[in-house]
Each structure stands twice: as structure tokens, then as C-alpha cells.
mmCIF file of C-alpha atoms in Angstrom:
data_model
loop_
_atom_site.group_PDB
_atom_site.id
_atom_site.type_symbol
_atom_site.label_atom_id
_atom_site.label_comp_id
_atom_site.label_asym_id
_atom_site.label_seq_id
_atom_site.Cartn_x
_atom_site.Cartn_y
_atom_site.Cartn_z
ATOM 1 C CA MET A 9 -0.005 0.020 0.024
ATOM 2 C CA PRO A 10 1.312 3.497 -0.816
ATOM 3 C CA GLN A 11 2.096 5.708 2.091
ATOM 4 C CA ALA A 12 -0.367 8.553 2.374
ATOM 5 C CA SER A 13 1.830 10.529 4.730
ATOM 6 C CA LEU A 14 0.253 13.609 6.505
ATOM 7 C CA LEU A 15 -2.836 13.570 4.401
ATOM 8 C CA SER A 16 -5.679 13.808 6.918
ATOM 9 C CA TYR A 17 -4.196 15.505 9.930
ATOM 10 C CA PHE A 18 -4.850 19.034 8.934
ATOM 11 C CA SER A 19 -7.954 21.001 9.790
ATOM 12 C CA LYS A 20 -8.139 22.382 6.274
ATOM 13 C CA PRO A 21 -9.928 20.148 3.778
ATOM 14 C CA VAL A 22 -7.945 17.750 1.599
ATOM 15 C CA ALA A 23 -9.009 15.276 -1.031
ATOM 16 C CA SER A 24 -11.101 12.554 0.595
ATOM 17 C CA SER A 25 -10.689 9.987 -2.100
ATOM 18 C CA VAL A 26 -7.441 8.389 -1.610
ATOM 19 C CA VAL A 27 -5.333 5.316 -2.328
ATOM 20 C CA ASP A 28 -6.936 2.037 -2.300
ATOM 21 C CA ARG A 29 -4.198 -0.343 -3.159
ATOM 22 C CA ASP A 30 -4.347 -3.618 -1.296
ATOM 23 C CA HIS A 31 -1.740 -4.706 1.334
ATOM 24 C CA ALA A 32 -0.391 -7.571 -0.702
ATOM 25 C CA GLY A 33 3.084 -6.762 -1.745
ATOM 26 C CA VAL A 34 2.723 -3.114 -2.683
ATOM 27 C CA ASN A 35 5.195 -1.119 -0.765
ATOM 28 C CA ALA A 36 6.110 2.028 -2.563
ATOM 29 C CA ALA A 37 9.267 2.507 -0.414
ATOM 30 C CA GLU A 38 10.568 -0.687 -2.059
ATOM 31 C CA ASN A 39 10.172 0.926 -5.575
ATOM 32 C CA VAL A 40 12.264 4.030 -4.654
ATOM 33 C CA LYS A 41 15.670 3.524 -6.188
ATOM 34 C CA SER A 42 17.413 5.984 -3.765
ATOM 35 C CA ILE A 43 16.450 8.466 -1.152
ATOM 36 C CA GLY A 44 19.956 9.831 -0.780
ATOM 37 C CA SER A 45 23.130 8.869 1.029
ATOM 38 C CA GLY A 46 22.734 5.422 -0.319
ATOM 39 C CA CYS A 47 19.860 4.832 2.008
ATOM 40 C CA THR A 48 17.273 2.934 0.085
ATOM 41 C CA ALA A 49 14.278 1.045 1.402
ATOM 42 C CA VAL A 50 14.511 -2.626 0.533
ATOM 43 C CA ALA A 51 12.683 -5.715 1.649
ATOM 44 C CA ALA A 52 15.383 -7.881 3.112
ATOM 45 C CA LYS A 53 16.631 -9.611 6.171
ATOM 46 C CA ALA A 54 16.237 -7.828 9.560
ATOM 47 C CA PRO A 55 18.781 -5.041 9.954
ATOM 48 C CA ALA A 56 21.840 -5.853 12.050
ATOM 49 C CA ILE A 57 20.716 -3.455 14.725
ATOM 50 C CA ILE A 58 17.687 -5.750 15.463
ATOM 51 C CA GLN A 59 20.003 -8.681 16.103
ATOM 52 C CA LYS A 60 22.205 -6.561 18.305
ATOM 53 C CA LEU A 61 19.192 -5.342 20.304
ATOM 54 C CA GLN A 62 17.886 -8.854 20.451
ATOM 55 C CA GLU A 63 21.161 -10.070 21.936
ATOM 56 C CA LYS A 64 21.402 -7.201 24.360
ATOM 57 C CA GLU A 65 17.755 -7.179 25.500
ATOM 58 C CA SER A 66 17.112 -11.009 25.009
ATOM 59 C CA LEU A 67 14.331 -10.215 22.571
ATOM 60 C CA PRO A 68 12.736 -13.003 20.442
ATOM 61 C CA ALA A 69 13.797 -13.058 16.787
ATOM 62 C CA THR A 70 11.762 -10.841 14.448
ATOM 63 C CA THR A 71 11.925 -9.261 11.015
ATOM 64 C CA ALA A 72 10.889 -5.887 9.874
ATOM 65 C CA SER A 73 7.115 -5.599 9.266
ATOM 66 C CA ASP A 74 5.953 -5.468 5.603
ATOM 67 C CA ILE A 75 2.928 -3.390 6.358
ATOM 68 C CA GLY A 76 2.925 0.348 5.933
ATOM 69 C CA SER A 77 1.255 3.715 5.668
ATOM 70 C CA ALA A 78 2.278 7.110 6.972
ATOM 71 C CA ARG A 79 0.520 10.165 8.104
ATOM 72 C CA ASP A 80 1.154 13.236 10.310
ATOM 73 C CA ASN A 81 -0.168 16.349 11.665
ATOM 74 C CA GLN A 82 -0.485 20.023 11.481
ATOM 75 C CA SER A 83 2.135 22.610 12.375
ATOM 76 C CA GLU A 84 2.807 22.727 16.124
ATOM 77 C CA ASP A 85 4.967 25.134 17.934
ATOM 78 C CA ALA A 86 5.666 23.267 21.187
ATOM 79 C CA SER A 87 9.228 22.165 21.747
ATOM 80 C CA THR A 88 9.695 18.688 22.903
ATOM 81 C CA SER A 89 13.456 18.218 22.870
ATOM 82 C CA SER A 90 13.425 17.196 26.492
ATOM 83 C CA LEU A 91 10.558 14.881 27.683
ATOM 84 C CA PRO A 92 10.106 14.204 31.461
ATOM 85 C CA GLU A 93 9.969 10.537 32.164
ATOM 86 C CA LYS A 94 7.476 8.928 34.552
ATOM 87 C CA GLN A 95 8.572 5.564 36.007
ATOM 88 C CA THR A 96 5.372 3.705 36.124
ATOM 89 C CA PRO A 97 5.559 -0.020 36.784
ATOM 90 C CA ASN A 98 3.840 -2.765 34.921
ATOM 91 C CA THR A 99 3.070 -0.790 31.784
ATOM 92 C CA THR A 100 4.087 -3.427 29.351
ATOM 93 C CA ASN A 101 3.099 -6.640 31.116
ATOM 94 C CA GLY A 102 3.145 -9.602 28.790
ATOM 95 C CA PHE A 103 4.747 -7.605 25.929
ATOM 96 C CA GLY A 104 8.273 -9.101 26.189
ATOM 97 C CA LEU A 105 9.715 -5.847 25.236
ATOM 98 C CA ALA A 106 13.046 -4.001 25.943
ATOM 99 C CA PRO A 107 13.188 -2.060 29.224
ATOM 100 C CA GLU A 108 12.844 1.270 27.518
ATOM 101 C CA CYS A 109 9.402 0.303 26.196
ATOM 102 C CA SER A 110 8.086 0.548 29.726
ATOM 103 C CA LYS A 111 8.780 4.323 29.866
ATOM 104 C CA ILE A 112 5.959 6.756 30.142
ATOM 105 C CA PHE A 113 6.456 10.291 29.247
ATOM 106 C CA SER A 114 4.555 13.409 30.517
ATOM 107 C CA VAL A 115 3.924 16.404 28.355
ATOM 108 C CA PRO A 116 5.155 19.512 30.277
ATOM 109 C CA HIS A 117 2.533 21.836 28.856
ATOM 110 C CA LEU A 118 -0.412 19.375 29.047
ATOM 111 C CA PRO A 119 -0.581 17.612 32.424
ATOM 112 C CA GLU A 120 -3.507 15.491 31.286
ATOM 113 C CA ALA A 121 -1.477 14.026 28.472
ATOM 114 C CA ILE A 122 1.006 11.123 28.613
ATOM 115 C CA ILE A 123 2.995 9.217 25.969
ATOM 116 C CA LEU A 124 3.428 5.539 26.444
ATOM 117 C CA PRO A 125 3.852 2.150 24.609
ATOM 118 C CA VAL A 126 0.897 0.754 22.859
ATOM 119 C CA GLN A 127 -1.036 -1.641 25.014
ATOM 120 C CA ARG A 128 -3.696 -4.260 24.073
ATOM 121 C CA ALA A 129 -6.392 -2.124 25.754
ATOM 122 C CA HIS A 130 -5.541 0.866 23.535
ATOM 123 C CA LEU A 131 -6.057 -1.041 20.165
ATOM 124 C CA PRO A 132 -9.836 -0.523 19.822
ATOM 125 C CA SER A 133 -9.468 3.170 20.343
ATOM 126 C CA ILE A 134 -6.459 3.406 18.090
ATOM 127 C CA GLN A 135 -8.247 1.514 15.343
ATOM 128 C CA ARG A 136 -11.298 3.867 15.529
ATOM 129 C CA LEU A 137 -9.153 6.982 15.576
ATOM 130 C CA THR A 138 -7.044 5.763 12.711
ATOM 131 C CA SER A 139 -10.103 4.978 10.559
ATOM 132 C CA THR A 140 -11.542 8.290 11.557
ATOM 133 C CA THR A 141 -8.437 10.440 10.676
ATOM 134 C CA LEU A 142 -6.700 8.423 7.972
ATOM 135 C CA PRO A 143 -8.551 7.414 4.767
ATOM 136 C CA VAL A 144 -6.903 4.066 4.363
ATOM 137 C CA ARG A 145 -8.000 0.819 5.833
ATOM 138 C CA TYR A 146 -5.478 -1.224 7.707
ATOM 139 C CA SER A 147 -5.466 -4.938 8.493
ATOM 140 C CA GLU A 148 -5.677 -6.218 12.001
ATOM 141 C CA VAL A 149 -2.110 -7.260 11.962
ATOM 142 C CA PHE A 150 -0.980 -3.629 11.375
ATOM 143 C CA PHE A 151 -2.256 -2.833 14.789
ATOM 144 C CA THR A 152 -1.515 -6.013 16.653
ATOM 145 C CA ALA A 153 2.075 -6.044 15.429
ATOM 146 C CA THR A 154 2.573 -3.161 17.972
ATOM 147 C CA LEU A 155 2.216 -5.888 20.641
ATOM 148 C CA THR A 156 3.756 -8.892 19.012
ATOM 149 C CA ASP A 157 6.729 -7.517 17.115
ATOM 150 C CA PRO A 158 9.368 -6.230 19.616
ATOM 151 C CA VAL A 159 10.959 -3.768 17.172
ATOM 152 C CA VAL A 160 7.635 -2.312 16.071
ATOM 153 C CA ALA A 161 6.692 -1.994 19.643
ATOM 154 C CA GLN A 162 9.777 0.036 20.410
ATOM 155 C CA LEU A 163 8.995 2.227 17.465
ATOM 156 C CA SER A 164 5.273 2.821 18.285
ATOM 157 C CA ARG A 165 3.687 5.016 20.902
ATOM 158 C CA ALA A 166 0.169 6.114 21.984
ATOM 159 C CA VAL A 167 -0.810 9.480 23.411
ATOM 160 C CA LEU A 168 -3.401 9.445 26.123
ATOM 161 C CA TYR A 169 -5.326 12.496 27.144
ATOM 162 C CA SER A 170 -7.298 12.088 30.419
ATOM 163 C CA SER A 171 -6.670 8.282 30.184
ATOM 164 C CA ASP A 172 -8.156 8.002 26.571
ATOM 165 C CA PRO A 173 -6.032 7.311 23.476
ATOM 166 C CA VAL A 174 -6.276 10.278 21.077
ATOM 167 C CA GLY A 175 -3.339 9.644 18.856
ATOM 168 C CA TRP A 176 -0.439 7.347 18.020
ATOM 169 C CA ILE A 177 2.667 6.795 15.932
ATOM 170 C CA ARG A 178 3.793 3.549 14.343
ATOM 171 C CA CYS A 179 7.132 3.038 12.669
ATOM 172 C CA ARG A 180 9.168 0.198 11.313
ATOM 173 C CA LEU A 181 12.837 -0.437 10.996
ATOM 174 C CA GLU A 182 14.245 -1.141 7.538
ATOM 175 C CA PRO A 183 17.619 -2.209 6.192
ATOM 176 C CA CYS A 184 19.345 0.272 3.879
ATOM 177 C CA SER A 185 20.712 -0.536 0.537
ATOM 178 C CA PRO A 186 24.166 -2.139 0.733
ATOM 179 C CA ARG A 187 25.237 0.496 -1.698
ATOM 180 C CA THR A 188 26.163 3.259 0.771
ATOM 181 C CA ASP A 189 28.904 5.641 1.451
ATOM 182 C CA ALA A 190 29.287 4.034 4.976
ATOM 183 C CA SER A 191 29.668 0.487 3.631
ATOM 184 C CA PHE A 192 33.355 0.577 4.155
ATOM 185 C CA SER A 193 32.677 0.563 7.934
ATOM 186 C CA GLY A 194 31.191 -2.842 7.794
ATOM 187 C CA LEU A 195 28.029 -1.659 9.491
ATOM 188 C CA GLU A 196 24.630 -2.859 8.103
ATOM 189 C CA LEU A 197 22.783 0.384 8.097
ATOM 190 C CA SER A 198 19.169 0.881 8.970
ATOM 191 C CA GLN A 199 16.446 3.487 8.618
ATOM 192 C CA ILE A 200 13.149 4.286 10.402
ATOM 193 C CA TYR A 201 10.025 4.625 8.300
ATOM 194 C CA ILE A 202 7.051 6.509 9.779
ATOM 195 C CA GLN A 203 4.070 4.314 8.839
ATOM 196 C CA ALA A 204 1.308 6.044 10.730
ATOM 197 C CA LEU A 205 1.008 9.260 12.744
ATOM 198 C CA ALA A 206 -2.576 10.196 13.619
ATOM 199 C CA LEU A 207 -4.225 12.543 16.126
ATOM 200 C CA LEU A 208 -7.932 13.240 16.711
ATOM 201 C CA SER A 209 -8.995 16.743 15.511
ATOM 202 C CA PRO A 210 -9.640 18.283 18.994
ATOM 203 C CA TYR A 211 -6.117 17.642 20.163
ATOM 204 C CA ARG A 212 -4.293 19.001 17.185
ATOM 205 C CA GLY A 213 -2.172 22.093 17.482
ATOM 206 C CA LEU A 214 -1.147 21.155 21.067
ATOM 207 C CA GLY A 215 2.284 19.873 20.232
ATOM 208 C CA LEU A 216 1.304 16.196 20.795
ATOM 209 C CA ALA A 217 2.489 14.967 17.300
ATOM 210 C CA SER A 218 5.827 16.575 18.026
ATOM 211 C CA VAL A 219 6.014 14.675 21.280
ATOM 212 C CA LEU A 220 5.116 11.421 19.579
ATOM 213 C CA LEU A 221 7.932 11.940 16.983
ATOM 214 C CA GLU A 222 10.371 12.942 19.668
ATOM 215 C CA THR A 223 9.830 9.669 21.525
ATOM 216 C CA ILE A 224 10.847 7.814 18.394
ATOM 217 C CA LEU A 225 13.912 10.026 17.862
ATOM 218 C CA SER A 226 14.962 9.513 21.454
ATOM 219 C CA SER A 227 14.657 5.813 21.277
ATOM 220 C CA SER A 228 17.762 3.489 21.461
ATOM 221 C CA ILE A 229 17.098 2.291 17.915
ATOM 222 C CA ALA A 230 17.175 5.911 16.522
ATOM 223 C CA LYS A 231 20.308 6.734 18.446
ATOM 224 C CA ALA A 232 22.151 3.580 17.393
ATOM 225 C CA SER A 233 25.065 4.206 15.091
ATOM 226 C CA GLU A 234 23.637 1.879 12.496
ATOM 227 C CA THR A 235 20.404 3.948 12.116
ATOM 228 C CA VAL A 236 21.165 6.717 9.639
ATOM 229 C CA CYS A 237 17.816 8.324 8.878
ATOM 230 C CA ILE A 238 13.966 8.473 9.431
ATOM 231 C CA TYR A 239 11.733 9.206 6.605
ATOM 232 C CA ALA A 240 8.106 9.382 5.485
ATOM 233 C CA HIS A 241 5.880 9.927 2.347
ATOM 234 C CA VAL A 242 3.958 13.084 2.049
ATOM 235 C CA TRP A 243 1.383 13.940 -0.691
ATOM 236 C CA GLU A 244 2.957 16.568 -2.973
ATOM 237 C CA LYS A 245 0.053 18.954 -2.578
ATOM 238 C CA ASN A 246 0.121 18.871 1.245
ATOM 239 C CA GLU A 247 2.148 21.936 1.877
ATOM 240 C CA ASP A 248 1.139 22.136 5.512
ATOM 241 C CA ALA A 249 2.516 18.621 6.109
ATOM 242 C CA LEU A 250 5.655 19.308 4.156
ATOM 243 C CA ASP A 251 6.140 22.426 6.254
ATOM 244 C CA TRP A 252 5.597 20.490 9.499
ATOM 245 C CA TYR A 253 8.206 18.141 8.530
ATOM 246 C CA ALA A 254 10.619 20.794 7.434
ATOM 247 C CA LYS A 255 10.375 22.577 10.794
ATOM 248 C CA ARG A 256 11.516 19.322 12.386
ATOM 249 C CA GLY A 257 14.608 18.938 10.232
ATOM 250 C CA PHE A 258 13.200 16.760 7.445
ATOM 251 C CA LYS A 259 14.220 17.571 3.887
ATOM 252 C CA ARG A 260 12.529 16.805 0.614
ATOM 253 C CA VAL A 261 14.556 14.167 -1.057
ATOM 254 C CA MET A 262 12.608 12.722 -3.935
ATOM 255 C CA LEU A 263 9.308 13.174 -5.683
ATOM 256 C CA VAL A 264 7.701 9.788 -6.451
ATOM 257 C CA GLU A 265 5.364 10.080 -9.392
ATOM 258 C CA GLN A 266 2.048 8.262 -9.416
ATOM 259 C CA TYR A 267 2.394 7.232 -5.883
ATOM 260 C CA TYR A 268 -1.277 7.748 -5.088
ATOM 261 C CA ARG A 269 -3.769 6.166 -7.477
ATOM 262 C CA ARG A 270 -6.747 8.373 -6.563
ATOM 263 C CA LEU A 271 -5.151 11.688 -5.762
ATOM 264 C CA LYS A 272 -4.554 14.338 -8.390
ATOM 265 C CA PRO A 273 -1.694 15.141 -8.674
ATOM 266 C CA SER A 274 -0.570 11.601 -7.621
ATOM 267 C CA GLY A 275 2.943 12.195 -6.439
ATOM 268 C CA ALA A 276 4.443 11.896 -3.009
ATOM 269 C CA TRP A 277 7.512 13.591 -1.509
ATOM 270 C CA ILE A 278 9.943 11.452 0.382
ATOM 271 C CA VAL A 279 10.951 13.517 3.359
ATOM 272 C CA ARG A 280 13.964 12.507 5.454
ATOM 273 C CA LYS A 281 15.833 13.519 8.500
ATOM 274 C CA GLU A 282 19.346 12.355 8.955
ATOM 275 C CA LEU A 283 20.247 10.781 12.341
ATOM 276 C CA ASP A 284 23.642 11.272 13.905
ATOM 277 C CA GLY A 285 23.404 8.521 16.565
ATOM 278 C CA SER A 286 23.554 10.989 19.455
#
């Protein structure tokens, strides 16, 4: 399925008829020949960073998910470079996740809001808000993988407002192309792909999407030396979304023509932010 990044988050109207490709084997990221710095999305074995994290955290074996779709939100001004952490026990019982997945973050300017790992109890609300805000249908596995796939779990977060899920982010880890400037180092480089970023309308403009993104950027996976970038697809006419990403250090890398079957124009920009491992 093509990635309709940042298509439905904004309050201003956008085209309501969107992509309707099925989930079977259609991943536009795999059709992109290059997105710069030799970092190309490919369907291959799990990146080396996953194996290292599994050894370090004693995680069960997994591979990068083949399901994808990305969206994001309107421009927000709140800075989230430093997120206070709440040490709340038993937040991921039964998940089998790395210790960092149990972290809960408060939002300094919104005491009612917290960011935490996706839990089974959140899934019905997350599925409803996703179907409400993003005009693409997702399979059940897309949601349940946030519980069953340790890597997806580490790269997914929900935002709760007064204890109710009001938004979430879901990413996956992909191996980069072996053709890279850093290949001499012997590292198997990886990249993070933003598959979904959704927020209910009443909670937009509060900085919550920025906090969700920041939790991913501050994760051990994003900070690993092998993880070189994070990227998403954005509809070429969604200037608000492109501006939102630009303000957060993402750059337009490539325009993928005919990415969306039912949008006119049909192109999607790949927007990417380089990660320095710090």
C-alpha cells in the first residue's frame, strides 16, 4: 500500500478519495531507487541493529514488518526536545519488550497527556481514531504487531489524554541498501520509516504530534550508530504537512510520481531527517 503521509491530519480540507491499493506486496518504499546517502528502502533480512538489540535485550527473533502507511499532523509550535519521564511499573506486562518500552513520558505543557507504549487495551480506540483520521483501511495485523513485534513495539507510541487514546505513531525499521557511503565501515545500516502518525482533531495544534515524533527520535534504535535516517511519504500538494516536517529537520529528497492512485496530482515527496546517533 502506498504511504499517504500527512494526508488527513490538517484541519483544512484535503482530497477525501485516496489510495486504495491492497496490502499484498505493494510497498512504494521498495520501489524507490534511492532516497539519498545510499539509504534505500528494501525488503530484506532484519537489519543488524535488530540482532544486536535482541542479543542485548534478549528479545525474540523478528523481522521488519511489511505493512505500511504514513501520516502526520498540522504545524505545532511546542518544543519537545526534553521529555520528562514517569517511572510507572507494569506498563508493558506480557509484551516481552526491551526495558525502554516501559517508559511513560509526560507532556510538560499538558498535564492531562502522557505518551506510552501501545497496549492491548488501547487497540480498539487506536483503530477507531485511525479509521476516522486516515482514509486508508489497515489490516488487524497492522495494529496487533505493535504488541507482538518487539521492534515495532519500540517504534510505536500512543498518546493518552485524560486516560483516553487520542493519537499514536507507528514506525518500522528497514535495512538500507548495501550501496552506501558508509559500507566501508562494515555496518549494516538501517532507517526508520514512519508508517502512521494520527491524532484526533480536538487535540491538534497542542504539540502532541511533535512529542510522539520525539519519543521515536530519542529511542535507542534511533540513536544507534547503524540507524542513519528517518523518513516518510507526504502527498505533494500537502504543503502544511511538508512544512511541518521541514520545521523538524526533514528535507525533501525525492518526488515519487504516481504514488497515489486516486489523488490528483498523484505524487508523494519522500521527506527524510538524517540521524547522527547522538
